[in-house]
Coordinates of C-alpha atoms in Angstrom, one line a residue:
X179 CA -108.0 102.5 171.8
X180 CA -107.4 103.1 168.4
X181 CA -106.8 106.8 167.6
X182 CA -109.6 108.4 166.1
X183 CA -109.1 109.7 162.6
X184 CA -108.6 113.5 162.2
X185 CA -111.9 115.4 161.0
X186 CA -114.2 112.4 162.4
X187 CA -115.4 114.0 165.5
X188 CA -117.2 117.3 165.9
X189 CA -115.3 120.6 166.4
X190 CA -117.1 121.9 169.3
X191 CA -117.7 120.4 172.7
X192 CA -121.5 118.8 172.7
X193 CA -124.2 119.1 175.4
X194 CA -126.9 116.3 174.8
X195 CA -130.3 117.1 176.2
X196 CA -131.7 113.6 176.0
X197 CA -135.5 113.6 176.3
X198 CA -136.9 110.2 177.4
X199 CA -133.6 109.4 179.1
X200 CA -135.0 106.7 181.1
X201 CA -136.7 104.9 178.6
X202 CA -136.0 101.7 176.6
X203 CA -134.0 103.0 173.8
X204 CA -132.1 105.5 175.9
X205 CA -131.0 102.4 178.0
X206 CA -130.4 99.8 175.3
X207 CA -128.8 102.2 172.5
X208 CA -128.4 105.9 173.4
X209 CA -126.7 105.9 176.7
X210 CA -124.2 103.1 175.8
X211 CA -123.5 104.7 172.3
X212 CA -122.8 108.1 174.0
X213 CA -120.5 106.3 176.4
X214 CA -118.8 104.6 173.5
X215 CA -118.2 107.8 171.7
X216 CA -117.0 109.7 174.7
X217 CA -114.6 106.7 176.0
X218 CA -113.1 106.2 172.4
X219 CA -112.4 109.9 172.0
X220 CA -114.9 110.6 169.0
X221 CA -116.3 113.2 171.6
X222 CA -113.5 114.8 173.6
X223 CA -115.7 116.9 175.6
X224 CA -119.4 116.2 176.4
X225 CA -122.3 116.8 178.9
X226 CA -125.6 114.6 178.9
X227 CA -128.8 116.2 180.5
X228 CA -131.1 113.5 180.9
X229 CA -135.0 114.6 180.7
X230 CA -137.9 112.5 181.6
X231 CA -141.2 112.1 183.3
X232 CA -139.5 110.2 186.2
X233 CA -139.2 112.2 189.4
X234 CA -135.6 111.2 190.3
X235 CA -132.4 113.3 190.6
X236 CA -128.9 113.3 189.1
X237 CA -127.5 110.6 191.2
X238 CA -130.4 108.0 190.4
X239 CA -130.0 108.8 186.7
X240 CA -126.0 108.1 187.2
X241 CA -127.2 104.9 188.7
X242 CA -129.6 104.1 185.8
X243 CA -126.9 104.9 183.2
X244 CA -124.4 102.7 185.0
X245 CA -126.8 99.8 185.0
X246 CA -127.7 100.3 181.3
X247 CA -124.1 100.8 179.9
X248 CA -123.1 97.7 182.0
X249 CA -125.9 95.6 180.5
X250 CA -125.8 96.8 176.9
X251 CA -122.2 98.0 176.1
X252 CA -120.5 95.6 173.9
X253 CA -117.4 96.1 175.9
X254 CA -117.3 96.0 179.5
X255 CA -116.5 99.5 180.8
X256 CA -113.2 99.8 182.7
X257 CA -113.3 101.2 186.1
X258 CA -111.4 104.3 185.3
X259 CA -114.1 105.2 182.8
X260 CA -116.9 105.8 185.2
X261 CA -115.6 109.3 187.0
X262 CA -115.8 110.9 183.6
X263 CA -119.2 109.8 182.8
X264 CA -120.5 110.5 186.2
X265 CA -119.1 114.1 185.6
X266 CA -120.8 114.5 182.3
X267 CA -124.3 113.5 183.6
X268 CA -127.1 115.5 184.8
X269 CA -130.7 115.3 185.1
X270 CA -133.9 117.4 185.0
X271 CA -137.3 116.0 185.5
X272 CA -140.2 117.2 183.2
X273 CA -142.4 118.6 185.8
X274 CA -139.3 121.1 186.8
X275 CA -140.2 122.9 183.5
X276 CA -138.2 125.1 181.2
X277 CA -136.2 127.1 183.7
X278 CA -134.7 124.2 185.4
X279 CA -133.6 122.8 181.9
X280 CA -132.1 126.2 181.1
X281 CA -130.2 125.9 184.2
X282 CA -129.1 122.6 183.6
X283 CA -127.7 123.7 180.3
X284 CA -125.8 126.7 181.5
X285 CA -124.2 124.7 183.9
X286 CA -123.0 122.2 181.3
X287 CA -121.7 125.0 179.2
X288 CA -119.7 126.6 182.0
X289 CA -118.2 123.3 182.7
X290 CA -117.3 122.8 179.0
X291 CA -115.8 126.4 179.0
X292 CA -118.7 128.3 177.7
X293 CA -118.9 127.3 173.9
X294 CA -120.5 124.1 172.9
X295 CA -122.9 122.6 170.5
X296 CA -126.3 121.8 171.7
X297 CA -128.3 118.7 170.5
X298 CA -131.8 117.6 171.8
X299 CA -132.4 113.9 171.2
X300 CA -136.1 113.2 171.3
X301 CA -136.2 109.5 172.3
X302 CA -140.0 109.9 173.2
X303 CA -143.3 108.6 171.6
X304 CA -144.6 110.6 168.8
X305 CA -147.2 112.3 170.7
X306 CA -144.6 113.8 173.0
X307 CA -142.3 115.0 170.5
X308 CA -143.7 118.6 170.0
X309 CA -144.2 119.2 173.7
X310 CA -140.5 118.4 174.5
X311 CA -139.5 120.9 171.7
X312 CA -142.0 123.4 173.1
X313 CA -140.2 123.1 176.4
X314 CA -137.0 123.5 174.6
X315 CA -138.3 126.6 172.8
X316 CA -139.7 128.0 176.2
X317 CA -136.3 127.7 177.7
X318 CA -134.7 129.8 175.0
X319 CA -132.5 126.7 174.1
X320 CA -133.8 126.8 170.1
X321 CA -131.4 129.1 168.6
X322 CA -128.5 127.3 167.2
X323 CA -129.1 124.0 168.5
X324 CA -129.7 120.7 166.5
X325 CA -132.7 118.1 167.1
X326 CA -132.4 114.5 166.4
X327 CA -136.2 113.0 166.0
X328 CA -137.4 109.3 166.1
X329 CA -139.8 107.9 163.6
X330 CA -142.6 108.0 162.6
X331 CA -142.5 111.7 161.3
X332 CA -146.4 112.0 161.2
X333 CA -148.9 109.3 160.2
X334 CA -150.1 110.4 157.0
X335 CA -149.6 113.2 154.4
X336 CA -151.7 115.8 156.5
X337 CA -150.2 115.1 159.9
X338 CA -146.6 115.2 158.4
X339 CA -147.3 118.5 156.8
X340 CA -148.7 119.9 160.0
X341 CA -145.7 118.4 162.1
X342 CA -143.1 120.1 159.7
X343 CA -144.8 123.3 159.6
X344 CA -144.8 123.4 163.6
X345 CA -141.3 122.4 163.8
X346 CA -140.3 125.2 161.2
X347 CA -141.7 127.8 163.6
X348 CA -139.1 126.9 166.2
X349 CA -136.1 125.2 164.1
X350 CA -134.9 125.8 160.6
X351 CA -134.6 122.5 158.5
X352 CA -131.0 122.6 158.9
X353 CA -131.4 122.1 162.5
X354 CA -133.5 119.1 162.4
X355 CA -132.1 115.5 162.0
X356 CA -135.0 112.9 161.4
X357 CA -133.2 109.4 162.2
X358 CA -133.4 106.2 160.4
X359 CA -131.0 103.7 162.1
X360 CA -131.2 101.4 159.1
X361 CA -129.1 104.0 157.0
X362 CA -126.6 104.3 160.0
X363 CA -125.6 100.7 159.3
X364 CA -122.2 100.0 157.8
X365 CA -123.5 97.9 155.1
X366 CA -126.3 100.4 153.9
X367 CA -123.5 102.9 153.3
X368 CA -121.5 100.3 151.5
X369 CA -123.9 100.4 148.9
X370 CA -122.7 103.6 148.1
X371 CA -119.1 102.7 147.9
X372 CA -119.7 99.4 146.1
X373 CA -121.9 100.9 143.4
X374 CA -120.0 104.1 142.6
X375 CA -116.4 103.3 143.6
X376 CA -116.3 100.3 141.0
X377 CA -116.6 100.7 137.3
X378 CA -117.9 97.1 137.1
X379 CA -121.2 97.8 138.6
X380 CA -122.4 101.4 137.8
X381 CA -122.8 100.8 134.0
X382 CA -125.2 97.8 134.6
X383 CA -127.1 99.7 137.0
X384 CA -130.2 100.5 135.3
X385 CA -133.4 99.1 133.4
X386 CA -131.5 97.7 130.6
X387 CA -129.6 95.0 132.8
X388 CA -131.7 94.8 135.8
X389 CA -135.1 92.9 135.7
X390 CA -136.3 93.7 139.3
X391 CA -135.1 94.3 142.9
X392 CA -136.0 93.5 146.4
X393 CA -135.8 94.9 149.7
X394 CA -136.8 92.3 152.3
X395 CA -136.7 93.0 156.0
X396 CA -138.5 90.0 157.8
X397 CA -138.6 89.7 161.5
X398 CA -138.7 86.9 163.9
X399 CA -139.4 89.4 166.8
X400 CA -142.5 89.7 168.6
X401 CA -144.2 93.3 169.0
X402 CA -143.8 93.1 172.7
X403 CA -144.1 96.3 174.8
X404 CA -144.8 98.2 171.7
X405 CA -148.4 96.9 171.2
X406 CA -149.8 100.3 172.2
X407 CA -147.7 102.0 169.7
X408 CA -148.1 99.4 166.8
X409 CA -151.9 99.1 167.1
X410 CA -152.0 102.9 166.1
X411 CA -149.2 102.4 163.4
X412 CA -148.9 99.1 161.6
X413 CA -146.1 97.8 159.6
X414 CA -146.8 100.2 156.8
X415 CA -146.4 103.3 158.7
X416 CA -143.7 101.8 161.2
X417 CA -141.2 100.2 158.4
X418 CA -142.0 101.2 154.9
X419 CA -142.0 105.1 155.0
X420 CA -139.0 105.4 157.2
X421 CA -137.0 102.3 156.4
X422 CA -137.6 100.5 153.3
X423 CA -138.3 103.4 151.2
X424 CA -135.1 105.0 152.7
X425 CA -133.0 102.2 151.7
X426 CA -134.9 102.3 148.1
X427 CA -133.6 105.8 147.7
X428 CA -129.9 104.8 148.3
X429 CA -130.4 101.8 145.8
X430 CA -131.9 103.9 143.0
X431 CA -130.4 107.5 143.4
X432 CA -128.3 109.0 140.5
X433 CA -124.7 109.6 141.2
X434 CA -124.7 112.8 143.4
X435 CA -122.1 115.6 142.4
X436 CA -120.1 114.8 145.5
X437 CA -120.4 112.7 148.5
X438 CA -121.6 115.5 150.6
X439 CA -124.9 115.8 152.6
X440 CA -126.8 118.2 150.1
X441 CA -125.9 116.3 146.9
X442 CA -126.9 112.9 148.7
X443 CA -130.2 114.4 149.8
X444 CA -131.1 115.8 146.7
X445 CA -130.5 112.6 144.7
X446 CA -132.7 110.7 147.0
X447 CA -135.5 113.3 146.9
X448 CA -135.3 113.0 143.1
X449 CA -136.0 109.1 143.6
X450 CA -138.8 109.8 145.9
X451 CA -140.3 112.5 143.4
X452 CA -140.2 110.0 140.7
X453 CA -142.0 107.2 142.7
X454 CA -145.4 106.3 141.4
X455 CA -148.3 106.3 144.1
X456 CA -148.6 103.0 145.4
X457 CA -151.5 101.1 144.1
X458 CA -153.6 99.1 146.8
X459 CA -153.9 96.2 144.5
X460 CA -149.9 95.7 144.6
X461 CA -150.0 95.6 148.3
X462 CA -150.4 92.6 150.5
X463 CA -151.2 93.2 154.1
X464 CA -150.9 90.4 156.8
X465 CA -151.4 89.6 160.3
X466 CA -149.9 86.7 162.2
X467 CA -152.2 84.4 163.8
X468 CA -152.7 85.1 167.4
X469 CA -152.1 88.7 167.3
X470 CA -155.6 89.7 168.2
X471 CA -155.2 87.8 171.5
X472 CA -152.0 90.0 172.4
X473 CA -152.5 92.0 175.5
X474 CA -153.9 95.4 174.7
X475 CA -155.0 94.5 171.1
X476 CA -158.4 94.9 170.0
X477 CA -160.0 91.7 169.4
X478 CA -161.2 92.9 165.9
X479 CA -158.0 94.8 165.0
X480 CA -157.4 95.4 161.4
X481 CA -153.7 96.4 162.0
X482 CA -151.2 94.8 159.7
X483 CA -148.1 93.0 161.3
X484 CA -146.8 92.1 157.7
X485 CA -146.4 94.2 154.5
X486 CA -145.4 93.3 151.2
X487 CA -145.9 95.6 148.0
X488 CA -144.8 96.3 144.7
X489 CA -143.9 100.0 143.5
X490 CA -142.1 101.6 140.5
X491 CA -139.9 104.6 139.8
X492 CA -140.9 106.7 136.7
X493 CA -137.7 107.8 135.4
X494 CA -135.1 107.3 132.7
X495 CA -132.9 104.6 134.8
X496 CA -135.8 102.8 136.3
X497 CA -138.7 102.8 134.1
X498 CA -140.5 99.5 134.0
X499 CA -138.4 97.7 136.9
X500 CA -140.4 96.7 139.7
X501 CA -139.3 97.0 143.4
X502 CA -140.6 94.5 145.8
X503 CA -140.5 95.3 149.6
X504 CA -141.6 93.1 152.3
X505 CA -141.2 93.2 156.2
X506 CA -143.3 91.5 158.9
X507 CA -143.1 90.4 162.6
X508 CA -142.9 86.8 163.8
X509 CA -141.6 85.5 160.4
X510 CA -139.5 82.5 159.6
X511 CA -136.1 84.3 159.9
X512 CA -134.6 87.6 160.9
X513 CA -133.0 88.9 157.8
X514 CA -132.0 92.3 156.0
X515 CA -131.5 92.3 152.3
X516 CA -131.3 93.9 149.0
X517 CA -131.2 91.5 146.2
X518 CA -130.9 92.7 142.7
X519 CA -131.9 90.3 139.8
X520 CA -130.3 91.0 136.6
X521 CA -132.0 90.2 133.3
X522 CA -131.5 86.6 131.7
X523 CA -129.7 86.1 128.5
X524 CA -131.0 84.7 125.5
X525 CA -131.0 80.5 125.8
X526 CA -131.1 79.7 122.2
X527 CA -127.3 78.6 121.9
X528 CA -127.6 76.3 125.1
X529 CA -129.2 72.8 125.2
X530 CA -133.0 72.7 126.6
X531 CA -131.7 70.3 129.4
X532 CA -128.5 72.7 130.2
X533 CA -130.2 73.9 133.5
X534 CA -129.7 77.6 132.4
X535 CA -132.7 79.6 134.2
X536 CA -133.9 76.8 136.0
X537 CA -132.5 78.3 139.4
X538 CA -133.8 81.9 138.6
X539 CA -131.7 84.7 137.3
X540 CA -128.5 86.1 138.5
X541 CA -128.5 88.0 141.7
X542 CA -126.4 90.4 143.5
X543 CA -127.3 90.3 147.2
X544 CA -126.3 92.8 150.0
X545 CA -126.9 91.5 153.7
X546 CA -128.0 94.4 156.0
X547 CA -127.2 92.7 159.1
X548 CA -124.4 93.9 161.3
X549 CA -121.8 92.3 159.2
X550 CA -121.4 93.7 155.5
X551 CA -121.8 90.7 153.1
X552 CA -122.2 90.7 149.7
X553 CA -123.0 87.7 147.1
X554 CA -123.1 87.6 143.5
X555 CA -124.8 84.4 142.0
X556 CA -124.3 83.4 138.6
X557 CA -124.5 80.1 136.2
X558 CA -121.4 78.0 135.8
X559 CA -120.7 74.7 134.1
X560 CA -121.0 71.7 136.0
X561 CA -117.8 69.5 135.8
X562 CA -117.9 66.5 133.6
X563 CA -119.2 65.8 129.8
X564 CA -121.8 67.8 128.1
X565 CA -123.1 71.5 128.9
X566 CA -124.8 71.4 132.4
X567 CA -125.0 74.4 134.2
X568 CA -125.5 75.2 137.9
X569 CA -125.8 78.2 140.1
X570 CA -122.4 79.3 141.7
X571 CA -121.9 82.2 143.9
X572 CA -119.0 84.5 145.0
X573 CA -119.4 85.8 148.5
X574 CA -117.4 88.1 150.8
X575 CA -117.5 89.9 153.9
X576 CA -116.0 93.1 155.2
X577 CA -114.7 92.3 158.8
X578 CA -114.7 94.9 161.3
X579 CA -111.7 97.1 161.3
X580 CA -111.0 98.0 164.7
X581 CA -112.3 100.3 167.5
X582 CA -113.4 103.0 165.2
X583 CA -116.4 100.8 163.9
X584 CA -119.7 102.2 165.2
X585 CA -123.1 100.9 165.9
X586 CA -125.9 102.6 163.8
X587 CA -127.1 105.0 166.4
X588 CA -123.5 106.2 167.4
X589 CA -122.8 106.9 163.6
X590 CA -125.8 108.9 163.4
X591 CA -125.5 110.7 166.7
X592 CA -121.9 111.7 165.6
X593 CA -123.0 112.8 162.0
X594 CA -125.7 114.9 163.9
X595 CA -123.0 116.5 166.2
X596 CA -120.9 117.4 163.0
X597 CA -123.9 118.7 161.1
X598 CA -124.0 116.1 158.3
X599 CA -127.3 115.4 157.1
X600 CA -126.3 112.7 154.5
X601 CA -127.9 109.7 156.4
X602 CA -131.2 111.8 157.5
X603 CA -134.5 112.2 156.3
X604 CA -135.8 115.6 155.0
X605 CA -138.9 117.2 155.4
X606 CA -139.5 117.1 151.7
X607 CA -138.6 113.3 151.4
X608 CA -140.9 112.3 154.1
X609 CA -143.9 114.5 152.8
X610 CA -143.4 112.9 149.4
X611 CA -143.5 109.5 150.5
X612 CA -146.5 109.9 152.8
X613 CA -148.1 111.6 149.6
X614 CA -147.5 108.2 147.4
X615 CA -148.7 106.2 150.4
X616 CA -152.1 108.0 150.5
X617 CA -154.2 105.6 148.3
X618 CA -152.8 102.6 150.5
X619 CA -153.6 104.2 153.9
X620 CA -157.0 105.5 152.6
X621 CA -158.2 102.2 151.0
X622 CA -156.0 99.8 152.4
X623 CA -156.5 96.0 151.0
X624 CA -157.9 93.4 153.5
X625 CA -155.8 91.9 156.1
X626 CA -154.8 88.0 155.5
X627 CA -153.5 85.9 158.3
X628 CA -150.3 83.9 158.2
X629 CA -148.6 81.4 160.7
X630 CA -146.0 82.6 163.0
X631 CA -142.8 81.3 161.8
X632 CA -143.7 81.8 158.1
X633 CA -143.0 84.0 155.2
X634 CA -146.2 85.8 155.2
X635 CA -149.6 85.2 153.6
X636 CA -149.7 83.2 150.5
X637 CA -150.7 86.0 148.2
X638 CA -147.2 87.5 148.4
X639 CA -146.3 84.8 145.7
X640 CA -149.0 86.2 143.3
X641 CA -147.9 89.5 144.0
X642 CA -144.2 88.8 142.8
X643 CA -145.3 86.4 140.0
X644 CA -143.5 85.6 137.6
X645 CA -140.7 86.2 139.9
X646 CA -139.7 84.6 143.1
X647 CA -138.8 85.9 146.4
X648 CA -135.2 86.1 147.0
X649 CA -135.7 84.5 150.8
X650 CA -135.7 81.9 151.9
X651 CA -132.1 81.6 150.0
X652 CA -131.5 78.4 148.2
X653 CA -128.1 78.4 149.6
X654 CA -127.0 80.0 153.1
X655 CA -124.4 82.4 153.7
X656 CA -121.2 80.6 153.9
X657 CA -119.3 80.5 157.2
X658 CA -116.8 83.4 157.3
X659 CA -113.9 81.1 158.0
X660 CA -114.4 79.7 154.8
X661 CA -114.2 82.4 152.4
X662 CA -112.3 85.1 154.4
X663 CA -112.6 88.8 154.0

């Protein structure tokens, strides 16, 4: 096991109260993630208290955790790891009430020596989040604790304001960590390093050199057991407000005064304040053919499973530069890219048949999948007589650097334990994003059908005209063995 760098882990022992502990997210991500953080030394001392509607005891919860970790952890657990995990696990059924939860926290704190940081992770449906926090408050566990909340944070401006108002009666804003697992991914954070750590790119990161930017997250996945949630939410609420706009904030922010949580959050919020309200005329809503036949879906459902939109930032750096966002279910490929298109140079010095501009502008592309990949495309001369140009590309990948590379949820849980808000959403930011979305939510454009396995409704090409969507790529990412790190 690699040695954990000094200062990476939390200073205090941790008590994690995991609401929704028997649910899908807990079993796939949270329990395996906490296990990894504990066994690799990121969290030297920790107790986990599972809380859910299931009427089971601590032994049954430990058995469930064993199964979840065995099935979903990237590295098979060693036999010697289990005793420490079993000791760390406890369970409280919701029906046992606040007193039982308070007693379980007291037992955990005693086992850890009396001084510990308390974190409540709400892996529950949005409708259950406030009732869980009221249980925490009734148990006397609010003061000094932290809460990690899963999206969505409201479903419109009014509900987001009401949610934040009630949250703030129990917790201060600095206790609240609104999680967006996209921002926990190594590639998303690499945008900051790539942009601000290199003198080559920051000087051209503005309206004078950039023509337009695309943030594209198509998914091949079906909605599966999330139909009930999705029917009430749709692609815009599910993906745009709490994922794509958050990525846009990272791409478009001004240089912070330091890489600290406060300055970074403030620069992201400045971007959100500068976002113009989204015009329904610049939005394409889609629904894949067959969605209305899914079990639990209204036969006349107007819920979108696809969304594409054009938005603009009205500030000095980005005025006039369109940002195109797209995401959807059951699409042709599963990708997560940011693609920055640079303005084209004058063509007067090149022959008309040179090929310059025939394959679109130069692009800088970030792949936000689990591997960090970056590509820079540009025109170069074809070998041979005459001045004929063709697109070339430079590609690189940052390979994993060892055992200290964390999965997105692991990184964000660790950040919350350390009190680091850098990669989390703020109340101000969330409310502003619902505010600029109000026109679309109140007067949504009609839903247009698209075939499963396609790139969405045909009207997306009118939306982005005269530009082109970066996906599908003209050339695939090269195999890592071809170009190394």
